[in-house]
Coordinates of C-alpha atoms in Angstrom, one line a residue:
M1 CA 16.6 3.6 1.6
E2 CA 19.6 1.6 2.9
P3 CA 20.1 1.3 6.7
R4 CA 23.1 3.3 7.8
T5 CA 26.4 1.6 8.5
G6 CA 27.9 2.0 11.9
P7 CA 31.4 1.4 13.2
N8 CA 30.7 -2.0 14.7
S9 CA 30.5 -4.9 12.3
A10 CA 28.5 -8.1 12.8
A11 CA 31.7 -10.1 12.6
T12 CA 33.3 -8.2 15.4
H13 CA 30.3 -8.0 17.6
P14 CA 28.2 -11.1 17.3
S15 CA 26.3 -10.4 20.6
I16 CA 22.7 -9.4 20.4
W17 CA 23.0 -6.8 23.2
I18 CA 24.6 -4.3 20.8
T19 CA 21.2 -3.9 19.1
L20 CA 19.4 -2.9 22.3
R21 CA 21.4 0.3 22.6
H22 CA 19.2 1.7 19.9
R23 CA 16.1 3.2 21.6
G24 CA 13.7 2.7 18.7
F25 CA 14.7 -1.0 18.3
R26 CA 14.6 -1.6 22.0
H27 CA 11.0 -0.4 22.2
L28 CA 9.9 -2.4 19.2
W29 CA 11.7 -5.4 20.6
L30 CA 9.8 -5.2 23.9
A31 CA 6.5 -4.6 22.2
S32 CA 7.0 -7.5 19.8
G33 CA 7.8 -9.8 22.7
L34 CA 4.4 -9.0 24.3
Y35 CA 2.7 -9.5 21.0
F36 CA 4.4 -12.9 20.5
V37 CA 3.4 -13.9 24.0
A38 CA -0.2 -13.0 23.2
N39 CA -0.1 -15.0 20.0
A40 CA 1.5 -18.0 21.7
M41 CA -1.2 -17.9 24.4
Q42 CA -3.9 -17.9 21.7
T43 CA -2.3 -20.8 19.8
M44 CA -1.9 -22.9 22.9
A45 CA -5.5 -22.3 24.0
A46 CA -6.9 -23.0 20.6
S47 CA -4.9 -26.2 20.2
W48 CA -5.6 -27.6 23.6
L49 CA -9.3 -26.7 23.5
M50 CA -9.6 -28.4 20.1
V51 CA -8.1 -31.6 21.6
E52 CA -10.5 -31.5 24.6
L53 CA -13.5 -30.7 22.5
T54 CA -13.0 -33.3 19.7
G55 CA -10.1 -35.7 20.7
S56 CA -9.1 -35.5 17.0
S57 CA -5.4 -35.5 15.9
F58 CA -6.4 -34.0 12.6
L59 CA -8.4 -31.1 14.0
A60 CA -5.7 -30.4 16.5
A61 CA -3.2 -30.1 13.7
L62 CA -5.6 -27.9 11.7
V63 CA -5.3 -25.3 14.4
Q64 CA -1.6 -24.8 13.3
T65 CA -2.9 -24.7 9.7
A66 CA -5.4 -22.0 10.6
V67 CA -2.7 -19.9 12.3
F68 CA -0.2 -20.1 9.5
M69 CA -2.1 -20.8 6.3
P70 CA -2.8 -17.0 5.9
M71 CA 0.9 -16.5 5.7
F72 CA 0.9 -18.7 2.6
V73 CA -2.0 -16.8 1.0
L74 CA -1.4 -13.2 2.0
S75 CA 2.3 -12.7 2.7
L76 CA 3.4 -11.7 -0.8
P77 CA 0.5 -9.2 -1.4
A78 CA 1.2 -7.9 2.1
G79 CA 4.8 -7.5 1.1
V80 CA 3.9 -5.5 -2.0
L81 CA 1.7 -3.2 0.2
A82 CA 4.6 -2.8 2.7
D83 CA 6.9 -1.8 -0.2
T84 CA 4.5 0.7 -1.8
T85 CA 2.1 2.1 0.9
D86 CA 2.1 3.7 4.4
R87 CA 3.5 0.9 6.6
R88 CA 2.4 2.4 9.9
R89 CA -1.2 2.5 8.8
L90 CA -1.0 -1.0 7.5
I91 CA 0.4 -2.4 10.7
V92 CA -1.9 -0.5 13.1
V93 CA -5.1 -1.3 11.2
A94 CA -4.1 -5.0 11.1
L95 CA -3.4 -5.1 14.8
L96 CA -6.7 -3.4 15.8
M97 CA -8.6 -5.8 13.6
Q98 CA -6.9 -8.7 15.2
A99 CA -7.7 -7.4 18.7
A100 CA -11.4 -7.1 17.7
V101 CA -11.4 -10.7 16.3
V102 CA -9.9 -12.1 19.5
V103 CA -12.3 -10.2 21.7
A104 CA -15.2 -11.6 19.7
L105 CA -13.9 -15.1 20.0
A106 CA -13.4 -14.8 23.8
L107 CA -16.9 -13.6 24.2
L108 CA -18.4 -16.4 22.1
L109 CA -16.4 -19.0 24.1
M110 CA -17.4 -17.6 27.5
A111 CA -21.1 -17.6 26.3
G112 CA -20.7 -21.3 25.2
W113 CA -21.6 -20.4 21.6
A114 CA -18.3 -21.4 20.0
G115 CA -17.6 -25.0 18.7
P116 CA -14.6 -26.4 16.7
G117 CA -15.7 -24.7 13.5
T118 CA -16.0 -21.3 15.1
L119 CA -12.6 -21.8 16.8
L120 CA -10.9 -22.6 13.5
T121 CA -12.6 -19.7 11.7
F122 CA -11.7 -17.0 14.1
T123 CA -8.2 -18.4 14.5
F124 CA -7.8 -18.2 10.7
I125 CA -9.0 -14.6 10.6
A126 CA -6.6 -13.6 13.4
G127 CA -3.8 -15.3 11.3
C128 CA -4.8 -13.2 8.3
C129 CA -4.2 -10.0 10.4
T130 CA -0.8 -11.3 11.4
A131 CA 0.0 -12.1 7.8
M132 CA -0.9 -8.6 6.6
L133 CA 1.3 -6.8 9.1
S134 CA 4.4 -9.1 9.2
P135 CA 6.3 -7.9 6.1
A136 CA 5.9 -4.3 7.0
W137 CA 6.9 -4.9 10.6
N138 CA 9.9 -7.0 9.6
S139 CA 11.3 -4.5 7.1
A140 CA 10.7 -1.6 9.5
L141 CA 13.0 -3.3 12.1
G142 CA 16.0 -3.2 9.8
E143 CA 15.7 0.5 9.3
V144 CA 16.4 1.5 12.9
L145 CA 19.8 -0.2 12.9
P146 CA 23.0 -0.2 10.9
R147 CA 23.0 -2.9 8.2
D148 CA 25.9 -4.8 9.8
E149 CA 23.8 -5.3 13.0
L150 CA 20.8 -6.8 11.1
P151 CA 21.9 -10.4 11.9
Q152 CA 22.0 -9.6 15.6
A153 CA 18.6 -7.9 15.4
I154 CA 17.1 -10.9 13.8
I155 CA 18.5 -13.1 16.5
A156 CA 17.1 -10.7 19.2
I157 CA 13.7 -10.9 17.6
S158 CA 14.0 -14.7 17.4
I159 CA 14.8 -14.8 21.1
A160 CA 11.7 -12.7 21.8
Y161 CA 9.6 -14.9 19.6
N162 CA 10.9 -18.1 21.1
G163 CA 10.9 -16.7 24.6
A164 CA 7.2 -16.1 24.0
R165 CA 6.8 -19.7 23.0
A166 CA 8.2 -20.6 26.4
I167 CA 6.3 -18.0 28.5
G168 CA 3.1 -17.8 26.5
P169 CA 2.0 -21.5 26.5
A170 CA 3.1 -21.9 30.2
L171 CA 1.1 -18.9 31.2
A172 CA -1.9 -19.9 29.0
G173 CA -1.8 -23.4 30.5
L174 CA -2.0 -22.0 34.0
V175 CA -4.8 -19.6 33.2
Y176 CA -6.6 -22.3 31.2
G177 CA -6.5 -24.7 34.0
L178 CA -7.7 -22.2 36.7
A179 CA -10.5 -20.8 34.5
T180 CA -11.6 -24.3 33.4
G181 CA -12.0 -25.4 37.0
W182 CA -14.2 -22.3 37.6
G183 CA -16.4 -22.4 34.5
G184 CA -15.5 -25.2 32.1
K185 CA -13.4 -25.8 29.0
Q186 CA -14.8 -23.0 26.9
V187 CA -14.5 -20.4 29.7
G188 CA -10.9 -21.5 30.2
G189 CA -10.2 -20.9 26.5
G190 CA -12.1 -17.6 26.4
T191 CA -10.2 -16.3 29.4
V192 CA -6.9 -17.0 27.7
F193 CA -8.0 -15.2 24.6
A194 CA -9.3 -12.2 26.6
L195 CA -5.9 -11.8 28.4
A196 CA -4.0 -12.1 25.1
V197 CA -5.6 -9.0 23.6
G198 CA -3.4 -6.8 25.8
G199 CA -0.2 -7.7 23.9
T200 CA -1.8 -6.9 20.6
L201 CA -2.9 -3.4 21.8
V202 CA 0.5 -2.7 23.2
M203 CA 2.1 -3.5 19.9
A204 CA -0.3 -1.1 18.1
A205 CA 0.5 1.7 20.5
V206 CA 4.3 1.3 20.1
I207 CA 4.1 1.2 16.3
H208 CA 1.9 4.4 16.5
H209 CA 4.7 6.2 18.5
H210 CA 7.7 4.6 16.6
P211 CA 6.4 4.5 13.0
P212 CA 8.5 3.0 10.1
R213 CA 10.3 5.5 7.9
P214 CA 8.1 6.7 5.0
H215 CA 9.2 5.5 1.6
P216 CA 11.5 8.0 -0.2
P217 CA 9.7 10.1 -2.9
S218 CA 10.1 8.7 -6.4
R219 CA 9.5 10.0 -9.9
L220 CA 8.8 6.6 -11.1
P221 CA 5.2 5.3 -11.9
P222 CA 3.8 3.6 -8.8
E223 CA 3.7 -0.2 -8.7
R224 CA 0.3 -1.9 -8.7
L225 CA -0.5 -4.8 -6.4
W226 CA -0.5 -7.5 -9.1
G227 CA 2.6 -6.0 -10.9
G228 CA 4.4 -5.7 -7.6
T229 CA 3.6 -9.3 -6.7
L230 CA 4.9 -10.5 -10.0
A231 CA 8.1 -8.4 -9.6
G232 CA 8.7 -10.0 -6.2
L233 CA 8.2 -13.5 -7.5
R234 CA 10.4 -12.7 -10.6
Y235 CA 13.2 -11.4 -8.4
A236 CA 13.2 -14.5 -6.2
W237 CA 13.2 -16.8 -9.2
H238 CA 16.1 -15.1 -10.9
S239 CA 18.2 -14.4 -7.7
H240 CA 20.2 -17.5 -7.0
M241 CA 20.8 -16.5 -3.4
I242 CA 17.2 -15.7 -2.5
L243 CA 15.8 -18.8 -4.3
A244 CA 18.2 -21.1 -2.5
Q245 CA 17.2 -19.6 0.9
L246 CA 13.5 -19.9 0.2
V247 CA 13.7 -23.6 -1.0
R248 CA 15.8 -24.6 2.0
T249 CA 13.4 -22.7 4.4
A250 CA 10.3 -24.4 2.9
A251 CA 11.9 -27.9 3.1
Y252 CA 13.0 -27.5 6.7
S253 CA 9.7 -26.0 7.9
A254 CA 7.6 -28.7 6.1
A255 CA 9.5 -31.5 7.8
G256 CA 9.8 -29.9 11.2
S257 CA 6.1 -28.9 11.3
A258 CA 5.3 -32.5 12.3
L259 CA 6.6 -32.0 15.9
W260 CA 4.9 -28.6 16.4
A261 CA 1.5 -29.8 14.9
L262 CA 1.4 -33.1 16.8
L263 CA 2.7 -31.8 20.1
P264 CA -0.7 -31.6 21.8
V265 CA -1.4 -35.2 20.7
I266 CA 2.0 -36.3 22.0
G267 CA 1.2 -34.7 25.3
Q268 CA -2.3 -36.2 25.7
Q269 CA -1.9 -39.6 24.1
R270 CA 1.7 -40.6 24.6
L271 CA 2.5 -38.8 27.9
S272 CA -1.0 -38.5 29.5
L273 CA -0.4 -34.8 30.3
G274 CA -3.0 -32.1 31.0
A275 CA -3.0 -28.5 29.8
E276 CA -0.2 -27.5 32.2
G277 CA 2.0 -30.3 30.9
F278 CA 1.3 -29.3 27.3
G279 CA 2.3 -25.7 28.2
L280 CA 5.5 -27.0 29.7
M281 CA 6.3 -28.9 26.5
M282 CA 5.8 -25.7 24.5
A283 CA 7.9 -23.9 27.1
C284 CA 10.8 -26.4 26.6
L285 CA 10.9 -25.7 22.9
G286 CA 10.9 -22.0 23.6
A287 CA 13.5 -22.2 26.3
G288 CA 15.9 -24.1 24.0
A289 CA 15.5 -21.4 21.3
V290 CA 16.1 -18.6 23.8
G291 CA 19.2 -20.3 25.2
V292 CA 20.8 -20.8 21.9
G293 CA 19.9 -17.3 20.8
L294 CA 22.4 -15.9 23.3
V295 CA 25.3 -17.7 21.6
I296 CA 24.1 -18.3 18.0
G297 CA 26.1 -15.4 16.6
R298 CA 29.4 -16.9 17.7
V299 CA 28.4 -20.4 16.8
R300 CA 27.4 -19.4 13.3
Q301 CA 30.8 -17.6 12.8
R302 CA 32.6 -20.7 14.0
L303 CA 30.7 -23.3 12.0
G304 CA 29.6 -21.5 8.9
L305 CA 26.1 -21.6 7.4
E306 CA 26.0 -25.1 6.0
R307 CA 27.7 -26.9 8.9
L308 CA 25.3 -25.2 11.3
V309 CA 22.3 -26.2 9.3
T310 CA 23.6 -29.8 9.1
V311 CA 24.1 -30.1 12.8
C312 CA 20.7 -28.6 13.6
C313 CA 18.8 -30.9 11.1
V314 CA 20.3 -33.9 12.8
V315 CA 19.4 -32.5 16.3
F316 CA 15.8 -31.7 15.3
A317 CA 15.3 -35.1 13.6
S318 CA 16.6 -36.8 16.8
A319 CA 14.1 -34.7 18.9
M320 CA 11.2 -36.0 16.8
A321 CA 12.4 -39.5 17.1
V322 CA 12.5 -39.2 20.9
A323 CA 9.0 -37.7 21.0
A324 CA 7.8 -40.6 18.8
L325 CA 9.3 -43.4 20.8
S326 CA 9.4 -42.3 24.5
R327 CA 6.5 -42.7 26.9
W328 CA 8.5 -41.1 29.7
A329 CA 8.1 -37.3 30.0
L330 CA 11.7 -36.3 31.0
P331 CA 13.5 -37.5 27.8
V332 CA 10.8 -35.8 25.7
Y333 CA 11.2 -32.5 27.7
L334 CA 15.0 -32.6 27.1
A335 CA 14.6 -33.5 23.5
L336 CA 12.2 -30.5 23.0
V337 CA 14.8 -28.1 24.5
A338 CA 17.4 -29.4 22.0
G339 CA 14.8 -29.3 19.2
G340 CA 13.8 -25.7 20.0
A341 CA 17.5 -24.7 19.9
A342 CA 18.0 -26.3 16.5
W343 CA 14.8 -24.8 15.1
M344 CA 15.7 -21.3 16.1
S345 CA 19.3 -21.6 14.9
V346 CA 18.2 -22.7 11.4
M347 CA 15.2 -20.4 10.9
S348 CA 17.1 -17.3 12.1
T349 CA 19.9 -18.2 9.8
F350 CA 17.6 -18.5 6.8
N351 CA 15.8 -15.3 7.7
T352 CA 19.1 -13.4 8.1
A353 CA 20.4 -14.7 4.8
T354 CA 17.2 -13.6 3.0
Q355 CA 17.0 -10.1 4.5
T356 CA 20.7 -9.4 3.9
S357 CA 20.5 -10.6 0.2
A358 CA 17.6 -8.3 -0.9
P359 CA 17.9 -4.6 -1.9
P360 CA 15.6 -2.0 -0.3
W361 CA 13.0 -1.9 -3.1
V362 CA 12.1 -5.5 -2.7
R363 CA 13.1 -6.2 1.0
S364 CA 9.6 -6.4 2.3
R365 CA 8.6 -8.8 -0.5
A366 CA 11.7 -10.9 0.2
T367 CA 10.8 -11.0 3.9
A368 CA 7.2 -11.9 2.9
M369 CA 8.5 -14.7 0.7
H370 CA 10.6 -16.0 3.5
V371 CA 7.5 -16.0 5.7
L372 CA 5.5 -17.6 2.9
S373 CA 8.1 -20.4 2.5
A374 CA 8.4 -21.0 6.3
L375 CA 4.9 -20.7 7.5
G376 CA 3.1 -21.7 4.3
S377 CA 4.9 -25.0 4.2
F378 CA 4.4 -25.2 8.0
A379 CA 0.7 -24.9 7.6
L380 CA 0.5 -27.4 4.8
G381 CA 2.9 -29.7 6.6
S382 CA 0.8 -29.5 9.8
A383 CA -2.3 -30.7 7.9
F384 CA -0.3 -33.4 6.2
W385 CA 1.3 -34.8 9.3
G386 CA -2.0 -34.6 11.2
A387 CA -3.7 -36.6 8.5
L388 CA -0.8 -39.1 8.3
A389 CA -0.9 -39.6 12.1
G390 CA -4.6 -40.4 11.8
L391 CA -3.9 -43.0 9.1
V392 CA -0.7 -44.7 10.3
G393 CA -0.4 -43.6 13.9
L394 CA 1.6 -41.0 15.8
Q395 CA 4.9 -42.9 16.0
L396 CA 5.2 -43.7 12.3
A397 CA 4.3 -40.1 11.3
L398 CA 6.9 -38.6 13.5
C399 CA 9.6 -41.1 12.4
A400 CA 8.8 -40.3 8.8
A401 CA 9.2 -36.6 9.5
A402 CA 12.5 -37.3 11.1
V403 CA 13.7 -39.1 8.0
L404 CA 12.5 -36.3 5.8
M405 CA 14.4 -33.8 7.9
L406 CA 17.6 -35.7 7.4
A407 CA 16.9 -35.9 3.6
N408 CA 16.9 -32.1 3.6
L409 CA 20.7 -32.2 3.8
L410 CA 20.8 -33.3 0.2
L411 CA 19.5 -29.8 -0.9
A412 CA 22.8 -28.2 0.1
Q413 CA 24.5 -29.3 -3.2
R414 CA 21.8 -27.8 -5.4
F415 CA 20.8 -24.8 -3.3
P416 CA 23.9 -23.6 -1.3
L417 CA 23.4 -20.9 1.3
R418 CA 25.1 -17.5 1.1
M419 CA 24.6 -14.1 2.5
G420 CA 24.6 -11.2 0.1
G421 CA 27.4 -8.6 0.1
L422 CA 26.8 -4.9 0.5
H423 CA 27.6 -4.2 -3.2
E424 CA 25.0 -6.8 -4.2
V425 CA 22.1 -5.1 -2.4
T426 CA 23.0 -1.4 -2.7
Q427 CA 21.1 0.3 -5.5
A428 CA 23.4 2.2 -7.9
P429 CA 22.6 5.9 -8.8
F430 CA 20.7 6.1 -12.1
E431 CA 19.9 8.9 -14.5
D432 CA 16.5 9.8 -15.9
L433 CA 16.0 8.2 -19.4
L434 CA 15.5 10.9 -22.1
V435 CA 13.9 9.7 -25.3
T436 CA 12.4 11.8 -28.1
D437 CA 9.0 10.2 -27.8
Q438 CA 8.2 9.5 -24.1
P439 CA 5.6 6.7 -24.2
D440 CA 2.7 6.1 -21.8
P441 CA 3.8 4.2 -18.7
Q442 CA 1.4 1.4 -19.5
A443 CA 2.6 1.1 -23.2
G444 CA 4.5 -2.0 -24.2
P445 CA 6.0 -4.5 -24.7
V446 CA 9.4 -2.7 -24.7
S447 CA 12.4 -4.0 -26.6
V448 CA 15.9 -2.8 -25.5
E449 CA 19.0 -3.3 -27.6
V450 CA 22.5 -2.7 -26.4
S451 CA 25.3 -3.0 -29.0
Y452 CA 29.0 -3.6 -28.4
R453 CA 32.0 -3.7 -30.7
I454 CA 34.5 -6.2 -29.4
R455 CA 38.0 -7.3 -30.5
P456 CA 37.8 -10.8 -31.9
E457 CA 40.4 -12.0 -29.5
D458 CA 38.2 -10.8 -26.5
A459 CA 35.0 -12.4 -27.8
E460 CA 35.2 -15.4 -25.4
Q461 CA 35.8 -13.2 -22.3
F462 CA 33.0 -10.8 -23.5
L463 CA 30.5 -13.6 -23.8
A464 CA 31.4 -14.9 -20.3
E465 CA 31.0 -11.4 -18.8
V466 CA 27.8 -10.4 -20.7
G467 CA 26.2 -13.8 -19.6
L468 CA 26.4 -12.5 -16.1
L469 CA 23.9 -9.8 -17.0
K470 CA 21.1 -12.3 -17.8
A471 CA 20.1 -12.9 -14.2
P472 CA 20.1 -9.2 -13.1
R473 CA 18.1 -8.2 -16.2
Q474 CA 15.4 -10.8 -15.7
R475 CA 15.5 -10.4 -11.9
D476 CA 14.7 -6.7 -12.2
G477 CA 12.0 -6.9 -14.9
A478 CA 13.0 -8.5 -18.2
S479 CA 10.8 -11.3 -19.5
L480 CA 13.3 -12.4 -22.3
W481 CA 17.0 -11.9 -22.6
R482 CA 19.4 -12.9 -25.5
I483 CA 22.9 -12.0 -26.8
Y484 CA 23.3 -12.0 -30.6
R485 CA 26.3 -11.8 -32.9
D486 CA 26.1 -9.7 -36.1
L487 CA 26.6 -12.0 -39.1
D488 CA 27.8 -9.1 -41.2
D489 CA 30.2 -7.6 -38.6
P490 CA 32.1 -10.2 -36.5
T491 CA 33.1 -7.4 -34.0
R492 CA 29.5 -6.4 -33.2
Y493 CA 27.3 -8.1 -30.5
V494 CA 23.8 -7.1 -29.5
E495 CA 22.2 -7.7 -26.1
R496 CA 18.4 -7.7 -26.4
F497 CA 15.8 -8.0 -23.7
L498 CA 12.0 -7.5 -23.5
I499 CA 10.0 -5.9 -20.8
T500 CA 6.2 -5.9 -20.5
R501 CA 5.6 -2.1 -20.0
W502 CA 7.5 1.1 -20.2
A503 CA 6.8 1.7 -16.5
D504 CA 8.4 -1.7 -15.7
Y505 CA 11.5 -0.7 -17.7
L506 CA 11.9 2.6 -15.8
H507 CA 11.7 0.5 -12.6
Q508 CA 14.3 -1.9 -13.9
R509 CA 16.8 0.9 -14.5
A510 CA 16.3 2.1 -10.9
R511 CA 16.8 -1.4 -9.5
A512 CA 20.4 -1.9 -10.8
T513 CA 22.9 -2.6 -8.0
V514 CA 26.5 -1.6 -7.6
A515 CA 27.4 -5.2 -8.5
D516 CA 25.4 -5.0 -11.7
Q517 CA 27.2 -1.8 -12.7
A518 CA 30.6 -3.5 -12.0
I519 CA 29.7 -6.1 -14.6
E520 CA 28.8 -3.3 -17.1
A521 CA 32.1 -1.6 -16.4
R522 CA 34.0 -4.7 -17.2
L523 CA 32.1 -5.0 -20.5
R524 CA 32.9 -1.5 -21.4
A525 CA 36.6 -2.2 -20.8
L526 CA 36.4 -4.8 -23.6
V527 CA 34.8 -2.5 -26.1
L528 CA 37.0 -1.4 -29.1
P529 CA 38.7 2.0 -28.3
G530 CA 36.7 4.9 -29.5
E531 CA 33.5 2.8 -30.0
P532 CA 30.5 3.8 -27.9
V533 CA 28.1 1.3 -26.3
V534 CA 24.8 2.1 -28.1
M535 CA 21.4 1.6 -26.4
Q536 CA 18.2 1.7 -28.4
H537 CA 14.6 1.4 -27.3
Y538 CA 11.6 0.1 -29.2
I539 CA 7.9 0.1 -28.3
A540 CA 5.4 -2.3 -29.8
E541 CA 2.9 -0.8 -32.1
R542 CA 0.9 -3.8 -33.2

């Protein structure tokens, strides 16, 4: 189901405020802001408590890994579930489970029964809950708005997320400090976790009252979890736009994770700060992101995607270098504001490019793969930079990350960024396929042949046009694609592709876009007058 298109275009109205006139989106935005604050409070409390309990750079960095590694493992299966099941139930159940986990951790900490291992384990379980709900929640947001307002909606959500990074850690640092003075470190951490549960419960209540649209009824066989996962991966691999965005996202996140993961160590070892100072450092990153979010739409229009990413890579690398070399807090605070602005600008651009380049049937999976690329590489990068800091020192690790961030600019040549057009993501109408012997949906493999008769003088143009069908055929389900020339008839060409199951072939037919049909129309224009385009289907028997 494609979001409706309104009269205002993203190019004409780059401001985020236009999205807040939609009541459903406004409620979801406010609830998500509270949820993000709750998660930011939990992450800050877990990171700082780990530093105080162990003094280990590696274990402190592992907190970020525990928060984000579930995204790497569960995002794609969660995306399949979001595309194929009841999204409201999926989101609400995950939120309630997360609330229960956080309450249990708070009680264990207050009782003095939770050490570093318990802290990491419960943080990981809470991260699993977030991973399961994220694709369904992200795809639901785009349905309450016109498609041309989706970039502004993503910016608005990014502002809420990064505003939470400013408010949440500062609030958590204040609560942590007060509660620690009353009952000790673990009581301080437990108090923060207990307060954070409220944001999770508010989010569950709002989703219950503003549920995502149900999936439209379909006559096609339902997708299974494993098959749907493979379909999402296949789509990303054969869609040049999506693949470029995912590669760039993973590379940027892996390099930039060094600053986020090592921030508590920077605060304690380089700047000699307490919990309140660490909360202020996190707040600087969030404040920079919120500030740039108010103008990023206009900046993106003026600079373009690639130039914006280039500028932000340089800014974020510079912020890491300042954090590595300065022992004075003020330059670090200023660098973190700039770094937060750069981080939000790039990540919201990648997210927008991915969501606008995926058709409805795979949008949750595309969102999940963006999350997987961003947070999976973030989790792995956090562990790597934490281990490297333990081996070579904090300064060298951050400087190495800054160099890697600049090296990411080389990816622009091989993986250029582009946002998909409406015709590239709009699914075209399709007719039911009538065959004499309707096979079982699980039967296969299926071989499909499409034959064309072409004038010899049009052969070169035909081959160029039909070659454009390879990526869409494989993207939507084909495992093998070839074009053949008939040796007995020089005017006849046969397109042949294989699909694993009959059900997968029916899904492939339904996934064709308006852009794909335009290619087929140009091919039909090259066919000899009076000659039909013949399609034949074969099912494997042995």
